[in-house]
Amino acid sequence: MFTALLGASCLTSEAATATPAAQKEQAQKNPGFAAIDAIMQDAVATHQIPGGVVLIGHDGKVIYRKAYGSRSLEPTQEKMTVDTIFDMASLTKCIATTTAVMQLVQQGRVRLNEPVAHYLPDFAQNGKGEITVRELMTHYSGLPPDINLKTPWQGREAAYQLAMQTKLENPPGTRFVYSDINFETLGFLVEKVTGMSLDQYTLKYVFTPLGMKHTRYLPPKEWLPLIAPTQYDENHHMLRGVVHDPTARRMGGVAGHAGLFSTADDLSIFAEELLHGDKILSRPIIEKMSTPQGPATGASLRGLGWDIDSPFSTNRGELLPIGSYGHTGFTGTSLWIDPTTDTYIILLTNRVHPNGGGSVVDLRARLATATVEALHLTVSEKEKLRLARITGYNESIMAAHRLFVRNGDVKFGIDMLEAHNFSDLHPDAAHPVRIGLVTNQTAVDSQGRRTADVLAHAPGLQLTAIFSPEHGIAGKLDTTQIGNSRDEATGAPIYSVYGSSDAKRRPTPEELANIDAIVYDIQDIGVRFYTYETTLGYFLEAAAKTGKPIYVLDRPNPIGGAYVQGPIADAGRESFASYWRTPIRHGMTIGELARMFNGERAIGARLTVVPMQGWMRGDWYDSTGRLWINPSPNMRSLTAATLYPGIGMIEASNISVGRGTDTPFELVGAPWIDGVALAHYLNARKIDGVRFVPVTFTPNASVYANQQCGGINIVLTDRYSLDAPEMGLELASALHHLYPDKYKISGIDALMRNKATLDALTAGVDPRRVEEDWQDTIDSFQAIRSKYLLY
């Protein structure tokens, strides 16, 4: 029976009325289309689906459009046609609800980081008061998968009350759990804000403007002959034109998570709108919606409503790049859109017909892969670089956000300078270029030679002066009392550019007078308040003022270049620990920072960055193949560096962070802290990437020297999922909650430099809610940052 129903309805839009012979000839011209035929015919023949429609668009045109198998097997048998109307199931979330919400965001009537309870006060019940619109749209709300269907409730009002009363299963922002309640709630939000029912709103403001004439909730009776039935309901009635999803059905057929009906042709119109149009949403809003919007460390990548890389994104196939987006529906529907190759793939089936069986998981992936092969789609090197900058990770593990850990062989800036025979510095044997080197113990090449020694013996160069930053030339001093000295190996004078005043932290005109060029080579740690970055800024200023060129020998960001996290420093609050308005974890190399400082602060220095070779944005220091050298006395490991953006951020409050112990930045404590209570509180918060062990320790230096402290040891369990600045917020919030009379929370702002964050924490706002408020400013920073990235 099935093989008799494998005929085509249409191959391409131009071939809609072509003869079977013409269709066959066209298919033969493109073997890839024949492969798609075979895949779909096999799916019908092996009972994976009763039938389906495939529509593929590329470069603004529909290039493939074909029906397979049967629309209905029971109670009557009907052939599938390309104009069949399907139950969209969860595609409703994207096509209807997400679009409606994003229109309201565009109009300023809804804010993504606003608590849902601001719009639906009833939602605040049972600890949900801080869940944001963003968390609903990305499925990081902490809510369970669906409303309880074991109780005999009926109607939209009952569903509303159940959604509002739902209890959290996880703290908001911590776990990706795909939840229909998220979009049921968003549907209620749209109705509350607009004063219109969801079906009326989407019909008027989404489907009608786009000319989607066969897309709507509650399809009229005259559509029934073209609607693909799904399965028998609990009363053994075949569902046809009635939503398959049981929750949406109890709600009367209109819900934020399910209930929409549509055709492949209408979805094609919608996909083209997202790729090229601006009738219903602006281009920036579409970009926002279709790029990662969940927690930066989340294991599943979700846009706003749309899937990017999660356990549900099988319809991306194996060849479409991460950076594309789409969604699936339980009834057997799917849509995947790839802006990079200007392609979309629509697969509509009623795989649950007639008795709830069938599967399209493998079919979706095979179809997407066959499409890429049929069209010979490739991603240019430019696009690969763009995608790498967006994602920073590889695709080897489906639906897992993992940075690419590798055994690399990275050549640092000094190595490349040597490889170029120092040509970047324009050496001159007759008149050696006099070099002033800003450096410390971290500046060594791949052979272990100091940059100072390399430059001192380079032909055509003369090492005239060395400038040492905080901690001195050897990186061992923890004092502001650092004087000038002389380098024994080269004989060059060493001028300290660190001290107790601003003047002592800058080079003097006299120190610069006898040099021709400045070279900066220091290993940074990738955190805003690490003072080597400000020293870089001060030398850029000095170079601009004196007209001398400055060369920055680039080195890797040891904690990777893929993540940008933490609050942006307030304007007008620049200091030696905050040179410019960067987030705490900026994800930039020292060379990229130099470019950004020079451009955004309009310094105007004659800057040259000597880039690395072989470094990727996803690389942590352990992927470089290079020896770890402590950048400062207490930065003794990559683990300490990973935790530092959070622990360092709160260090200026009245706590010990383990300075004076063997594991600085892995400990937090004070004589008045009960480590057991603190660890219990923090572990209950389910902070991604870390666990907390109660300990006692006695630092021999710094805060609480020689005093026994109770506290916690921070165990790093997954550096990829840790948002260290948010962890710092969690620690400060916990101490403020447990020890309101002893913990001086105001101290954290000395390095954090963000008063709104301090005020929110002091007022008791949930740290995850505070972190979400950073997102808009981080997005703005990302746009600036992108101009200066080298890798």
PDB file of N, CA and C in Angstrom, residues 760-791:
ATOM      1  N   ALA A 760      21.568  46.425  43.982  1.00  0.00           N
ATOM      2  CA  ALA A 760      20.641  45.303  43.851  1.00  0.00           C
ATOM      3  C   ALA A 760      20.976  44.208  44.861  1.00  0.00           C
ATOM      4  N   LEU A 761      22.257  43.886  45.002  1.00  0.00           N
ATOM      5  CA  LEU A 761      22.649  42.858  45.974  1.00  0.00           C
ATOM      6  C   LEU A 761      22.324  43.295  47.396  1.00  0.00           C
ATOM      7  N   THR A 762      22.589  44.549  47.682  1.00  0.00           N
ATOM      8  CA  THR A 762      22.297  45.065  49.026  1.00  0.00           C
ATOM      9  C   THR A 762      20.816  44.985  49.335  1.00  0.00           C
ATOM     10  N   ALA A 763      19.985  45.168  48.308  1.00  0.00           N
ATOM     11  CA  ALA A 763      18.529  45.108  48.482  1.00  0.00           C
ATOM     12  C   ALA A 763      18.002  43.681  48.514  1.00  0.00           C
ATOM     13  N   GLY A 764      18.897  42.694  48.329  1.00  0.00           N
ATOM     14  CA  GLY A 764      18.469  41.301  48.411  1.00  0.00           C
ATOM     15  C   GLY A 764      17.964  40.701  47.121  1.00  0.00           C
ATOM     16  N   VAL A 765      18.227  41.359  45.976  1.00  0.00           N
ATOM     17  CA  VAL A 765      17.786  40.819  44.691  1.00  0.00           C
ATOM     18  C   VAL A 765      18.581  39.555  44.390  1.00  0.00           C
ATOM     19  N   ASP A 766      17.913  38.559  43.818  1.00  0.00           N
ATOM     20  CA  ASP A 766      18.548  37.292  43.484  1.00  0.00           C
ATOM     21  C   ASP A 766      19.731  37.540  42.539  1.00  0.00           C
ATOM     22  N   PRO A 767      20.902  36.954  42.813  1.00  0.00           N
ATOM     23  CA  PRO A 767      22.076  37.182  41.967  1.00  0.00           C
ATOM     24  C   PRO A 767      21.855  36.842  40.498  1.00  0.00           C
ATOM     25  N   ARG A 768      21.063  35.816  40.230  1.00  0.00           N
ATOM     26  CA  ARG A 768      20.812  35.464  38.827  1.00  0.00           C
ATOM     27  C   ARG A 768      19.997  36.541  38.138  1.00  0.00           C
ATOM     28  N   ARG A 769      19.123  37.156  38.860  1.00  0.00           N
ATOM     29  CA  ARG A 769      18.354  38.267  38.305  1.00  0.00           C
ATOM     30  C   ARG A 769      19.282  39.457  38.038  1.00  0.00           C
ATOM     31  N   VAL A 770      20.215  39.692  38.941  1.00  0.00           N
ATOM     32  CA  VAL A 770      21.178  40.780  38.762  1.00  0.00           C
ATOM     33  C   VAL A 770      22.034  40.519  37.522  1.00  0.00           C
ATOM     34  N   GLU A 771      22.477  39.271  37.372  1.00  0.00           N
ATOM     35  CA  GLU A 771      23.315  38.918  36.228  1.00  0.00           C
ATOM     36  C   GLU A 771      22.591  39.149  34.912  1.00  0.00           C
ATOM     37  N   GLU A 772      21.304  38.875  34.872  1.00  0.00           N
ATOM     38  CA  GLU A 772      20.543  39.103  33.641  1.00  0.00           C
ATOM     39  C   GLU A 772      20.520  40.584  33.259  1.00  0.00           C
ATOM     40  N   ASP A 773      20.534  41.437  34.267  1.00  0.00           N
ATOM     41  CA  ASP A 773      20.515  42.878  33.983  1.00  0.00           C
ATOM     42  C   ASP A 773      21.812  43.356  33.341  1.00  0.00           C
ATOM     43  N   TRP A 774      22.855  42.540  33.391  1.00  0.00           N
ATOM     44  CA  TRP A 774      24.104  42.909  32.719  1.00  0.00           C
ATOM     45  C   TRP A 774      24.010  42.714  31.212  1.00  0.00           C
ATOM     46  N   GLN A 775      23.068  41.887  30.758  1.00  0.00           N
ATOM     47  CA  GLN A 775      23.119  41.376  29.395  1.00  0.00           C
ATOM     48  C   GLN A 775      23.055  42.465  28.336  1.00  0.00           C
ATOM     49  N   ASP A 776      22.203  43.459  28.518  1.00  0.00           N
ATOM     50  CA  ASP A 776      22.072  44.496  27.495  1.00  0.00           C
ATOM     51  C   ASP A 776      23.379  45.265  27.311  1.00  0.00           C
ATOM     52  N   THR A 777      24.039  45.579  28.408  1.00  0.00           N
ATOM     53  CA  THR A 777      25.304  46.306  28.293  1.00  0.00           C
ATOM     54  C   THR A 777      26.406  45.401  27.744  1.00  0.00           C
ATOM     55  N   ILE A 778      26.352  44.118  28.069  1.00  0.00           N
ATOM     56  CA  ILE A 778      27.321  43.185  27.496  1.00  0.00           C
ATOM     57  C   ILE A 778      27.119  43.081  25.992  1.00  0.00           C
ATOM     58  N   ASP A 779      25.860  43.041  25.559  1.00  0.00           N
ATOM     59  CA  ASP A 779      25.580  43.000  24.122  1.00  0.00           C
ATOM     60  C   ASP A 779      26.165  44.220  23.422  1.00  0.00           C
ATOM     61  N   SER A 780      26.002  45.384  24.039  1.00  0.00           N
ATOM     62  CA  SER A 780      26.553  46.607  23.445  1.00  0.00           C
ATOM     63  C   SER A 780      28.078  46.543  23.397  1.00  0.00           C
ATOM     64  N   PHE A 781      28.678  46.038  24.465  1.00  0.00           N
ATOM     65  CA  PHE A 781      30.135  45.889  24.491  1.00  0.00           C
ATOM     66  C   PHE A 781      30.603  44.907  23.419  1.00  0.00           C
ATOM     67  N   GLN A 782      29.851  43.818  23.241  1.00  0.00           N
ATOM     68  CA  GLN A 782      30.237  42.816  22.244  1.00  0.00           C
ATOM     69  C   GLN A 782      30.339  43.441  20.859  1.00  0.00           C
ATOM     70  N   ALA A 783      29.424  44.358  20.553  1.00  0.00           N
ATOM     71  CA  ALA A 783      29.452  45.014  19.251  1.00  0.00           C
ATOM     72  C   ALA A 783      30.726  45.844  19.085  1.00  0.00           C
ATOM     73  N   ILE A 784      31.128  46.517  20.164  1.00  0.00           N
ATOM     74  CA  ILE A 784      32.378  47.291  20.128  1.00  0.00           C
ATOM     75  C   ILE A 784      33.570  46.347  20.035  1.00  0.00           C
ATOM     76  N   ARG A 785      33.588  45.351  20.880  1.00  0.00           N
ATOM     77  CA  ARG A 785      34.685  44.380  20.956  1.00  0.00           C
ATOM     78  C   ARG A 785      34.967  43.726  19.614  1.00  0.00           C
ATOM     79  N   SER A 786      33.901  43.411  18.871  1.00  0.00           N
ATOM     80  CA  SER A 786      34.063  42.662  17.625  1.00  0.00           C
ATOM     81  C   SER A 786      34.943  43.392  16.614  1.00  0.00           C
ATOM     82  N   LYS A 787      35.013  44.721  16.717  1.00  0.00           N
ATOM     83  CA  LYS A 787      35.809  45.497  15.767  1.00  0.00           C
ATOM     84  C   LYS A 787      37.307  45.291  15.955  1.00  0.00           C
ATOM     85  N   TYR A 788      37.704  44.796  17.112  1.00  0.00           N
ATOM     86  CA  TYR A 788      39.120  44.762  17.451  1.00  0.00           C
ATOM     87  C   TYR A 788      39.679  43.348  17.604  1.00  0.00           C
ATOM     88  N   LEU A 789      38.847  42.334  17.358  1.00  0.00           N
ATOM     89  CA  LEU A 789      39.307  40.963  17.516  1.00  0.00           C
ATOM     90  C   LEU A 789      40.256  40.580  16.381  1.00  0.00           C
ATOM     91  N   LEU A 790      41.294  39.863  16.726  1.00  0.00           N
ATOM     92  CA  LEU A 790      42.297  39.431  15.754  1.00  0.00           C
ATOM     93  C   LEU A 790      42.183  37.961  15.404  1.00  0.00           C
ATOM     94  N   TYR A 791      41.460  37.179  16.202  1.00  0.00           N
ATOM     95  CA  TYR A 791      41.449  35.728  16.025  1.00  0.00           C
ATOM     96  C   TYR A 791      40.006  35.226  15.944  1.00  0.00           C
TER      97      TYR A 791
END
